[in-house]
């Protein structure tokens, strides 16, 4: 689906979004939905839409059939035999969570142990200029968003943050570097300390924990890790090293809801703040993010913007809406949203059916 406006990072400009929707149908006709959130190119992680499709068709689903793994809990034994490929795993795992919650007549957020009826919403501003960013921020504040994230990179950081904070001095603002810096650029990162940012997200390499630990000791701004945390062990190591004060948990990046919950529990027990990150998703993944964000530790507004943030029309009904900075957790069973079959059919470019 085409985005309403381009999404800029220093690594990629996203104008169209491909994704994989997984529909799991039980013997009695109940349908559960998941979404594989890899991008078309490996700019965020090594996974892509094509590699995810290959893994689902040729590896994960055949292994599920062999081991008769048709519940989220049973999938853990299957996933242990497959290294990496977390987004492909999450696509099918989330569909089975939705299916299981529906079969038990419970909203997914309650089924996984959520404790809050509404979640706080934040938004990402990824603009081509500071003027465009300011315009977007003004619009989002008027819509009630509780915090804003801005993309930064060397040379596109201090002046941008300074200008935004001058215009919006009380704005809860965080910066996302998508690994644009090295430890040698510590002075550029230190220069952001006076602006009281909520956090700086993933300033250093995608696979690093050690340098982040060194950096966190040299700056006042809390470090949030994103790409560096893809497993429970990664989170455990980051906590032991003191690599961060915050972790962004993305269901796709960590391999599904079960893994996301375990990382959340670990962080909660160790005083590490968590929030739910976004992947320019369609409504199915966004609905799963809402459910995850009802867990106790998710106190920071996540990337949980309205459907209208990216899409003229989403593939779920009703569209997700932010009202007064909040999104209500739906009370219907499963993810709580229906599939907009007409819209999904309009944007589907390939479809396969596998039975067992």
mmCIF file of C-alpha atoms in Angstrom:
data_model
loop_
_atom_site.group_PDB
_atom_site.id
_atom_site.type_symbol
_atom_site.label_atom_id
_atom_site.label_comp_id
_atom_site.label_asym_id
_atom_site.label_seq_id
_atom_site.Cartn_x
_atom_site.Cartn_y
_atom_site.Cartn_z
ATOM 1 C CA UNK A 1 0.000 0.000 0.000
ATOM 2 C CA UNK A 2 1.262 3.527 -0.718
ATOM 3 C CA UNK A 3 2.034 5.709 2.297
ATOM 4 C CA UNK A 4 0.216 9.033 2.479
ATOM 5 C CA UNK A 5 3.634 10.724 2.655
ATOM 6 C CA UNK A 6 7.230 9.426 2.456
ATOM 7 C CA UNK A 7 8.859 8.111 5.651
ATOM 8 C CA UNK A 8 12.469 9.340 5.898
ATOM 9 C CA UNK A 9 15.407 7.790 7.748
ATOM 10 C CA UNK A 10 19.111 8.133 6.942
ATOM 11 C CA UNK A 11 19.012 4.524 5.681
ATOM 12 C CA UNK A 12 15.878 4.428 3.550
ATOM 13 C CA UNK A 13 12.921 6.449 2.280
ATOM 14 C CA UNK A 14 9.748 4.363 2.412
ATOM 15 C CA UNK A 15 6.983 5.395 0.010
ATOM 16 C CA UNK A 16 5.229 2.053 -0.503
ATOM 17 C CA UNK A 17 4.855 -0.734 2.043
ATOM 18 C CA UNK A 18 4.752 -4.425 1.246
ATOM 19 C CA UNK A 19 3.861 -6.930 3.927
ATOM 20 C CA UNK A 20 2.569 -10.443 4.518
ATOM 21 C CA UNK A 21 -0.783 -11.111 6.165
ATOM 22 C CA UNK A 22 -1.172 -14.542 7.769
ATOM 23 C CA UNK A 23 -4.688 -15.939 8.162
ATOM 24 C CA UNK A 24 -4.968 -19.026 10.369
ATOM 25 C CA UNK A 25 -8.279 -20.892 10.179
ATOM 26 C CA UNK A 26 -9.268 -23.522 12.750
ATOM 27 C CA UNK A 27 -11.307 -26.650 12.009
ATOM 28 C CA UNK A 28 -14.455 -24.890 13.212
ATOM 29 C CA UNK A 29 -13.870 -21.864 10.960
ATOM 30 C CA UNK A 30 -12.476 -19.356 13.468
ATOM 31 C CA UNK A 31 -9.920 -17.047 11.848
ATOM 32 C CA UNK A 32 -6.863 -15.503 13.438
ATOM 33 C CA UNK A 33 -4.666 -12.859 11.836
ATOM 34 C CA UNK A 34 -0.991 -12.003 12.037
ATOM 35 C CA UNK A 35 1.344 -9.796 10.052
ATOM 36 C CA UNK A 36 4.965 -10.190 8.982
ATOM 37 C CA UNK A 37 6.514 -6.728 9.292
ATOM 38 C CA UNK A 38 9.821 -7.076 7.410
ATOM 39 C CA UNK A 39 10.537 -4.383 4.833
ATOM 40 C CA UNK A 40 11.184 -4.947 1.130
ATOM 41 C CA UNK A 41 14.914 -4.311 1.581
ATOM 42 C CA UNK A 42 17.132 -5.227 4.584
ATOM 43 C CA UNK A 43 17.685 -1.679 5.857
ATOM 44 C CA UNK A 44 16.194 -2.279 9.307
ATOM 45 C CA UNK A 45 17.159 -5.916 9.910
ATOM 46 C CA UNK A 46 18.455 -8.645 7.605
ATOM 47 C CA UNK A 47 14.911 -9.921 6.946
ATOM 48 C CA UNK A 48 12.860 -8.887 3.922
ATOM 49 C CA UNK A 49 9.356 -9.622 2.657
ATOM 50 C CA UNK A 50 10.801 -12.241 0.278
ATOM 51 C CA UNK A 51 12.922 -14.002 2.893
ATOM 52 C CA UNK A 52 9.966 -14.063 5.271
ATOM 53 C CA UNK A 53 7.739 -15.610 2.612
ATOM 54 C CA UNK A 54 10.388 -18.262 1.918
ATOM 55 C CA UNK A 55 10.789 -19.057 5.626
ATOM 56 C CA UNK A 56 7.040 -19.360 6.187
ATOM 57 C CA UNK A 57 6.377 -21.556 3.142
ATOM 58 C CA UNK A 58 9.463 -23.720 3.046
ATOM 59 C CA UNK A 59 10.621 -23.981 6.645
ATOM 60 C CA UNK A 60 8.293 -22.803 9.434
ATOM 61 C CA UNK A 61 4.922 -24.140 8.274
ATOM 62 C CA UNK A 62 6.296 -27.541 7.150
ATOM 63 C CA UNK A 63 7.970 -27.890 10.553
ATOM 64 C CA UNK A 64 4.720 -26.906 12.287
ATOM 65 C CA UNK A 65 2.880 -29.594 10.310
ATOM 66 C CA UNK A 66 5.499 -32.210 11.192
ATOM 67 C CA UNK A 67 5.367 -31.399 14.909
ATOM 68 C CA UNK A 68 1.611 -30.707 14.995
ATOM 69 C CA UNK A 69 2.251 -27.252 16.459
ATOM 70 C CA UNK A 70 -0.948 -25.249 16.071
ATOM 71 C CA UNK A 71 -0.928 -23.147 19.252
ATOM 72 C CA UNK A 72 1.355 -20.262 20.274
ATOM 73 C CA UNK A 73 2.733 -22.305 23.157
ATOM 74 C CA UNK A 74 3.682 -25.251 20.936
ATOM 75 C CA UNK A 75 5.475 -22.961 18.507
ATOM 76 C CA UNK A 76 8.329 -22.331 20.935
ATOM 77 C CA UNK A 77 9.715 -25.830 20.328
ATOM 78 C CA UNK A 78 9.510 -25.270 16.566
ATOM 79 C CA UNK A 79 11.186 -21.870 16.744
ATOM 80 C CA UNK A 80 14.090 -23.255 18.771
ATOM 81 C CA UNK A 81 15.128 -25.223 15.678
ATOM 82 C CA UNK A 82 15.240 -22.127 13.444
ATOM 83 C CA UNK A 83 17.830 -19.432 13.994
ATOM 84 C CA UNK A 84 16.824 -15.808 13.524
ATOM 85 C CA UNK A 85 14.027 -14.958 11.094
ATOM 86 C CA UNK A 86 12.073 -13.378 13.939
ATOM 87 C CA UNK A 87 9.658 -11.434 11.739
ATOM 88 C CA UNK A 88 8.629 -14.532 9.805
ATOM 89 C CA UNK A 89 8.105 -16.358 13.099
ATOM 90 C CA UNK A 90 6.075 -13.478 14.561
ATOM 91 C CA UNK A 91 3.786 -13.358 11.524
ATOM 92 C CA UNK A 92 2.418 -16.829 12.193
ATOM 93 C CA UNK A 93 2.735 -16.713 15.986
ATOM 94 C CA UNK A 94 0.569 -13.586 16.246
ATOM 95 C CA UNK A 95 -2.088 -15.169 14.009
ATOM 96 C CA UNK A 96 -2.280 -18.130 16.394
ATOM 97 C CA UNK A 97 -2.529 -15.839 19.435
ATOM 98 C CA UNK A 98 -5.473 -14.055 17.798
ATOM 99 C CA UNK A 99 -7.056 -17.402 16.935
ATOM 100 C CA UNK A 100 -6.605 -18.784 20.452
ATOM 101 C CA UNK A 101 -8.074 -15.675 22.095
ATOM 102 C CA UNK A 102 -11.080 -15.801 19.749
ATOM 103 C CA UNK A 103 -11.685 -19.487 20.430
ATOM 104 C CA UNK A 104 -11.728 -18.691 24.141
ATOM 105 C CA UNK A 105 -13.989 -15.647 23.700
ATOM 106 C CA UNK A 106 -11.482 -13.179 25.178
ATOM 107 C CA UNK A 107 -9.947 -9.925 23.927
ATOM 108 C CA UNK A 108 -6.322 -10.653 23.059
ATOM 109 C CA UNK A 109 -5.041 -8.017 25.477
ATOM 110 C CA UNK A 110 -6.794 -9.751 28.372
ATOM 111 C CA UNK A 111 -5.759 -13.200 27.154
ATOM 112 C CA UNK A 112 -2.045 -12.267 27.309
ATOM 113 C CA UNK A 113 -2.351 -10.620 30.746
ATOM 114 C CA UNK A 114 -2.944 -6.949 29.961
ATOM 115 C CA UNK A 115 -3.945 -4.691 32.845
ATOM 116 C CA UNK A 116 -5.096 -1.436 31.250
ATOM 117 C CA UNK A 117 -8.169 -0.577 29.186
ATOM 118 C CA UNK A 118 -6.445 2.189 27.234
ATOM 119 C CA UNK A 119 -2.897 2.801 26.036
ATOM 120 C CA UNK A 120 -0.923 5.991 25.519
ATOM 121 C CA UNK A 121 -0.114 6.877 21.927
ATOM 122 C CA UNK A 122 3.049 8.399 20.515
ATOM 123 C CA UNK A 123 3.998 9.199 16.948
ATOM 124 C CA UNK A 124 7.096 9.172 14.736
ATOM 125 C CA UNK A 125 7.986 12.241 12.690
ATOM 126 C CA UNK A 126 10.235 11.281 9.771
ATOM 127 C CA UNK A 127 10.324 14.370 7.574
ATOM 128 C CA UNK A 128 12.714 15.705 4.932
ATOM 129 C CA UNK A 129 13.158 19.113 6.634
ATOM 130 C CA UNK A 130 12.828 20.636 10.103
ATOM 131 C CA UNK A 131 10.048 22.898 8.835
ATOM 132 C CA UNK A 132 8.077 19.878 7.640
ATOM 133 C CA UNK A 133 8.763 18.162 10.964
ATOM 134 C CA UNK A 134 7.445 21.160 12.906
ATOM 135 C CA UNK A 135 4.298 21.210 10.816
ATOM 136 C CA UNK A 136 3.712 17.516 11.480
ATOM 137 C CA UNK A 137 4.364 17.956 15.208
ATOM 138 C CA UNK A 138 1.822 20.785 15.384
ATOM 139 C CA UNK A 139 -0.784 18.557 13.745
ATOM 140 C CA UNK A 140 -0.047 15.584 15.990
ATOM 141 C CA UNK A 141 -0.159 17.663 19.170
ATOM 142 C CA UNK A 142 -3.559 18.956 18.098
ATOM 143 C CA UNK A 143 -4.647 15.313 17.754
ATOM 144 C CA UNK A 144 -3.557 14.653 21.344
ATOM 145 C CA UNK A 145 -0.411 12.557 20.896
ATOM 146 C CA UNK A 146 1.551 12.287 24.150
ATOM 147 C CA UNK A 147 5.084 12.169 22.766
ATOM 148 C CA UNK A 148 6.955 12.654 19.495
ATOM 149 C CA UNK A 149 9.952 10.800 18.072
ATOM 150 C CA UNK A 150 12.239 12.499 15.580
ATOM 151 C CA UNK A 151 14.795 10.804 13.331
ATOM 152 C CA UNK A 152 18.377 12.099 13.647
ATOM 153 C CA UNK A 153 21.822 11.394 12.162
ATOM 154 C CA UNK A 154 25.250 13.100 12.284
ATOM 155 C CA UNK A 155 24.900 16.653 10.997
ATOM 156 C CA UNK A 156 21.115 16.417 11.252
ATOM 157 C CA UNK A 157 20.747 16.398 15.001
ATOM 158 C CA UNK A 158 21.655 19.357 17.231
ATOM 159 C CA UNK A 159 20.173 22.145 15.107
ATOM 160 C CA UNK A 160 16.995 20.145 14.474
ATOM 161 C CA UNK A 161 16.466 19.256 18.150
ATOM 162 C CA UNK A 162 17.267 22.841 19.186
ATOM 163 C CA UNK A 163 14.781 24.342 16.729
ATOM 164 C CA UNK A 164 12.008 21.911 17.688
ATOM 165 C CA UNK A 165 12.528 22.462 21.440
ATOM 166 C CA UNK A 166 12.543 26.243 20.963
ATOM 167 C CA UNK A 167 9.138 26.069 19.291
ATOM 168 C CA UNK A 168 7.753 23.302 21.542
ATOM 169 C CA UNK A 169 9.637 23.682 24.858
ATOM 170 C CA UNK A 170 7.372 21.322 26.834
ATOM 171 C CA UNK A 171 7.165 18.643 24.150
ATOM 172 C CA UNK A 172 8.022 15.093 25.358
ATOM 173 C CA UNK A 173 10.595 14.425 22.633
ATOM 174 C CA UNK A 174 12.802 11.457 21.869
ATOM 175 C CA UNK A 175 15.382 10.993 19.115
ATOM 176 C CA UNK A 176 15.914 7.864 17.006
ATOM 177 C CA UNK A 177 19.313 7.459 15.375
ATOM 178 C CA UNK A 178 18.863 4.034 13.727
ATOM 179 C CA UNK A 179 22.548 3.289 14.454
ATOM 180 C CA UNK A 180 23.839 6.390 12.680
ATOM 181 C CA UNK A 181 26.656 7.167 15.161
ATOM 182 C CA UNK A 182 29.876 5.591 16.379
ATOM 183 C CA UNK A 183 31.488 5.856 19.810
ATOM 184 C CA UNK A 184 33.973 8.342 18.335
ATOM 185 C CA UNK A 185 31.057 10.773 17.909
ATOM 186 C CA UNK A 186 30.258 10.888 21.629
ATOM 187 C CA UNK A 187 30.573 14.699 21.711
ATOM 188 C CA UNK A 188 27.787 15.082 19.149
ATOM 189 C CA UNK A 189 25.561 12.853 21.273
ATOM 190 C CA UNK A 190 26.561 14.631 24.502
ATOM 191 C CA UNK A 191 25.528 17.922 22.913
ATOM 192 C CA UNK A 192 21.910 16.716 23.062
ATOM 193 C CA UNK A 193 21.950 16.319 26.866
ATOM 194 C CA UNK A 194 20.826 19.908 27.653
ATOM 195 C CA UNK A 195 17.549 19.423 25.783
ATOM 196 C CA UNK A 196 16.139 16.893 28.254
ATOM 197 C CA UNK A 197 15.183 14.288 25.670
ATOM 198 C CA UNK A 198 13.153 11.352 26.927
ATOM 199 C CA UNK A 199 15.761 9.081 25.339
ATOM 200 C CA UNK A 200 18.004 8.564 22.330
ATOM 201 C CA UNK A 201 17.128 5.365 20.520
ATOM 202 C CA UNK A 202 19.796 3.030 19.110
ATOM 203 C CA UNK A 203 22.587 5.567 18.600
ATOM 204 C CA UNK A 204 25.276 2.941 17.876
ATOM 205 C CA UNK A 205 25.612 -0.276 15.850
ATOM 206 C CA UNK A 206 22.651 -2.603 15.425
ATOM 207 C CA UNK A 207 24.450 -5.571 16.998
ATOM 208 C CA UNK A 208 26.211 -3.691 19.785
ATOM 209 C CA UNK A 209 25.785 -3.822 23.541
ATOM 210 C CA UNK A 210 29.301 -3.034 24.815
ATOM 211 C CA UNK A 211 29.789 0.384 23.190
ATOM 212 C CA UNK A 212 26.298 1.405 24.260
ATOM 213 C CA UNK A 213 27.311 0.550 27.823
ATOM 214 C CA UNK A 214 30.360 2.819 27.501
ATOM 215 C CA UNK A 215 28.270 5.581 25.944
ATOM 216 C CA UNK A 216 25.510 5.446 28.572
ATOM 217 C CA UNK A 217 28.098 6.153 31.268
ATOM 218 C CA UNK A 218 29.190 9.308 29.416
ATOM 219 C CA UNK A 219 25.833 10.918 28.655
ATOM 220 C CA UNK A 220 22.849 12.015 30.732
ATOM 221 C CA UNK A 221 20.211 11.190 28.131
ATOM 222 C CA UNK A 222 18.795 7.673 28.632
ATOM 223 C CA UNK A 223 19.726 5.238 25.874
ATOM 224 C CA UNK A 224 16.932 3.131 24.415
ATOM 225 C CA UNK A 225 17.916 -0.043 22.589
ATOM 226 C CA UNK A 226 15.935 -1.200 19.564
ATOM 227 C CA UNK A 227 17.765 -3.229 16.898
ATOM 228 C CA UNK A 228 20.264 -4.597 19.440
ATOM 229 C CA UNK A 229 17.507 -6.482 21.295
ATOM 230 C CA UNK A 230 16.121 -9.409 19.316
ATOM 231 C CA UNK A 231 16.096 -12.082 22.058
ATOM 232 C CA UNK A 232 15.587 -12.463 25.797
ATOM 233 C CA UNK A 233 19.335 -13.108 26.119
ATOM 234 C CA UNK A 234 20.105 -9.802 24.369
ATOM 235 C CA UNK A 235 17.914 -7.950 26.871
ATOM 236 C CA UNK A 236 19.464 -9.812 29.800
ATOM 237 C CA UNK A 237 22.986 -8.986 28.574
ATOM 238 C CA UNK A 238 22.108 -5.307 28.017
ATOM 239 C CA UNK A 239 20.791 -5.044 31.575
ATOM 240 C CA UNK A 240 23.892 -6.711 33.049
ATOM 241 C CA UNK A 241 26.189 -4.396 31.050
ATOM 242 C CA UNK A 242 24.213 -1.230 31.786
ATOM 243 C CA UNK A 243 23.836 -0.608 28.047
ATOM 244 C CA UNK A 244 20.514 1.200 28.297
ATOM 245 C CA UNK A 245 17.789 2.536 30.556
ATOM 246 C CA UNK A 246 14.941 1.815 28.120
ATOM 247 C CA UNK A 247 14.096 -0.969 25.661
ATOM 248 C CA UNK A 248 11.819 -0.633 22.656
ATOM 249 C CA UNK A 249 9.951 -3.934 22.256
ATOM 250 C CA UNK A 250 8.710 -4.749 18.766
ATOM 251 C CA UNK A 251 6.757 -7.969 18.374
ATOM 252 C CA UNK A 252 8.200 -8.649 14.923
ATOM 253 C CA UNK A 253 11.794 -7.931 15.885
ATOM 254 C CA UNK A 254 11.774 -10.315 18.868
ATOM 255 C CA UNK A 255 9.894 -13.185 17.217
ATOM 256 C CA UNK A 256 6.360 -12.879 18.555
ATOM 257 C CA UNK A 257 4.186 -12.071 21.521
ATOM 258 C CA UNK A 258 5.580 -14.797 23.776
ATOM 259 C CA UNK A 259 9.118 -13.457 23.413
ATOM 260 C CA UNK A 260 7.901 -9.868 23.772
ATOM 261 C CA UNK A 261 6.151 -10.778 27.028
ATOM 262 C CA UNK A 262 9.235 -12.466 28.452
ATOM 263 C CA UNK A 263 11.426 -9.439 27.657
ATOM 264 C CA UNK A 264 8.765 -7.176 29.198
ATOM 265 C CA UNK A 265 8.749 -9.272 32.378
ATOM 266 C CA UNK A 266 12.541 -9.185 32.598
ATOM 267 C CA UNK A 267 12.616 -5.400 32.191
ATOM 268 C CA UNK A 268 9.829 -4.901 34.714
ATOM 269 C CA UNK A 269 11.758 -6.938 37.290
ATOM 270 C CA UNK A 270 14.936 -4.921 36.683
ATOM 271 C CA UNK A 271 13.542 -1.379 36.547
ATOM 272 C CA UNK A 272 14.066 -0.932 32.801
ATOM 273 C CA UNK A 273 11.383 1.128 31.055
ATOM 274 C CA UNK A 274 9.765 -0.373 27.957
ATOM 275 C CA UNK A 275 7.553 0.867 25.167
ATOM 276 C CA UNK A 276 6.102 -0.646 22.010
ATOM 277 C CA UNK A 277 7.779 0.328 18.748
ATOM 278 C CA UNK A 278 6.178 0.544 15.317
ATOM 279 C CA UNK A 279 7.174 -0.758 11.886
ATOM 280 C CA UNK A 280 4.938 1.284 9.530
ATOM 281 C CA UNK A 281 2.424 -1.522 9.973
ATOM 282 C CA UNK A 282 -0.961 -2.282 8.603
ATOM 283 C CA UNK A 283 -3.829 -2.494 11.065
ATOM 284 C CA UNK A 284 -3.408 -6.156 12.026
ATOM 285 C CA UNK A 285 0.069 -5.679 13.468
ATOM 286 C CA UNK A 286 -0.991 -2.388 15.011
ATOM 287 C CA UNK A 287 -3.850 -4.189 16.778
ATOM 288 C CA UNK A 288 -1.374 -6.702 18.216
ATOM 289 C CA UNK A 289 0.785 -3.773 19.382
ATOM 290 C CA UNK A 290 -2.182 -2.287 21.235
ATOM 291 C CA UNK A 291 -2.740 -5.609 23.013
ATOM 292 C CA UNK A 292 0.941 -5.852 23.993
ATOM 293 C CA UNK A 293 0.955 -2.276 25.281
ATOM 294 C CA UNK A 294 -1.694 -3.090 27.883
ATOM 295 C CA UNK A 295 0.906 -5.092 29.859
ATOM 296 C CA UNK A 296 1.982 -3.525 33.147
ATOM 297 C CA UNK A 297 5.435 -2.302 32.137
ATOM 298 C CA UNK A 298 4.403 -0.330 29.053
ATOM 299 C CA UNK A 299 4.148 3.098 30.685
ATOM 300 C CA UNK A 300 5.838 5.126 27.913
ATOM 301 C CA UNK A 301 3.629 6.048 24.929
ATOM 302 C CA UNK A 302 4.386 3.662 22.068
ATOM 303 C CA UNK A 303 4.398 4.075 18.286
ATOM 304 C CA UNK A 304 0.654 3.495 18.259
ATOM 305 C CA UNK A 305 -0.597 6.140 15.877
ATOM 306 C CA UNK A 306 -3.967 6.168 14.137
ATOM 307 C CA UNK A 307 -4.454 4.210 10.920
ATOM 308 C CA UNK A 308 -4.679 7.575 9.159
ATOM 309 C CA UNK A 309 -1.046 8.337 10.078
ATOM 310 C CA UNK A 310 0.123 6.216 7.125
ATOM 311 C CA UNK A 311 -2.906 4.988 5.167
ATOM 312 C CA UNK A 312 -5.791 6.520 3.260
ATOM 313 C CA UNK A 313 -7.653 3.324 4.152
ATOM 314 C CA UNK A 314 -6.394 0.517 6.389
ATOM 315 C CA UNK A 315 -7.167 -3.200 5.999
ATOM 316 C CA UNK A 316 -9.081 -3.415 9.299
ATOM 317 C CA UNK A 317 -12.445 -2.119 10.491
ATOM 318 C CA UNK A 318 -12.904 0.122 12.315
ATOM 319 C CA UNK A 319 -9.797 2.173 11.638
ATOM 320 C CA UNK A 320 -7.565 2.681 14.683
ATOM 321 C CA UNK A 321 -8.081 6.141 16.151
ATOM 322 C CA UNK A 322 -6.131 8.163 18.708
ATOM 323 C CA UNK A 323 -8.435 10.277 20.881
ATOM 324 C CA UNK A 324 -6.985 12.649 23.469
ATOM 325 C CA UNK A 325 -3.648 10.873 23.239
ATOM 326 C CA UNK A 326 -5.119 7.433 23.967
ATOM 327 C CA UNK A 327 -6.275 4.319 22.138
ATOM 328 C CA UNK A 328 -8.962 2.167 23.718
ATOM 329 C CA UNK A 329 -8.202 -1.535 23.964
ATOM 330 C CA UNK A 330 -11.081 -3.251 22.113
ATOM 331 C CA UNK A 331 -13.475 -5.503 24.026
ATOM 332 C CA UNK A 332 -14.282 -7.867 21.133
ATOM 333 C CA UNK A 333 -12.498 -11.211 21.154
ATOM 334 C CA UNK A 334 -9.041 -11.597 19.646
ATOM 335 C CA UNK A 335 -7.405 -8.490 18.204
ATOM 336 C CA UNK A 336 -10.810 -6.804 18.383
ATOM 337 C CA UNK A 337 -10.973 -5.603 14.776
ATOM 338 C CA UNK A 338 -12.598 -7.030 11.665
ATOM 339 C CA UNK A 339 -10.786 -7.434 8.351
ATOM 340 C CA UNK A 340 -11.813 -4.985 5.634
ATOM 341 C CA UNK A 341 -12.104 -7.737 3.015
ATOM 342 C CA UNK A 342 -12.705 -5.322 0.147
ATOM 343 C CA UNK A 343 -9.611 -3.255 0.931
ATOM 344 C CA UNK A 344 -7.456 -6.312 1.583
ATOM 345 C CA UNK A 345 -8.476 -7.767 -1.791
ATOM 346 C CA UNK A 346 -7.653 -4.472 -3.533
ATOM 347 C CA UNK A 347 -4.069 -4.436 -2.252
ATOM 348 C CA UNK A 348 -3.285 -8.180 -2.331
ATOM 349 C CA UNK A 349 -0.695 -9.059 -4.987
ATOM 350 C CA UNK A 350 -0.095 -12.738 -4.114
ATOM 351 C CA UNK A 351 -1.985 -15.363 -2.158
ATOM 352 C CA UNK A 352 -1.274 -18.954 -1.111
ATOM 353 C CA UNK A 353 -3.211 -21.532 0.868
ATOM 354 C CA UNK A 354 -1.647 -24.369 2.860
ATOM 355 C CA UNK A 355 -3.805 -27.060 4.475
ATOM 356 C CA UNK A 356 -3.112 -29.773 7.018
#
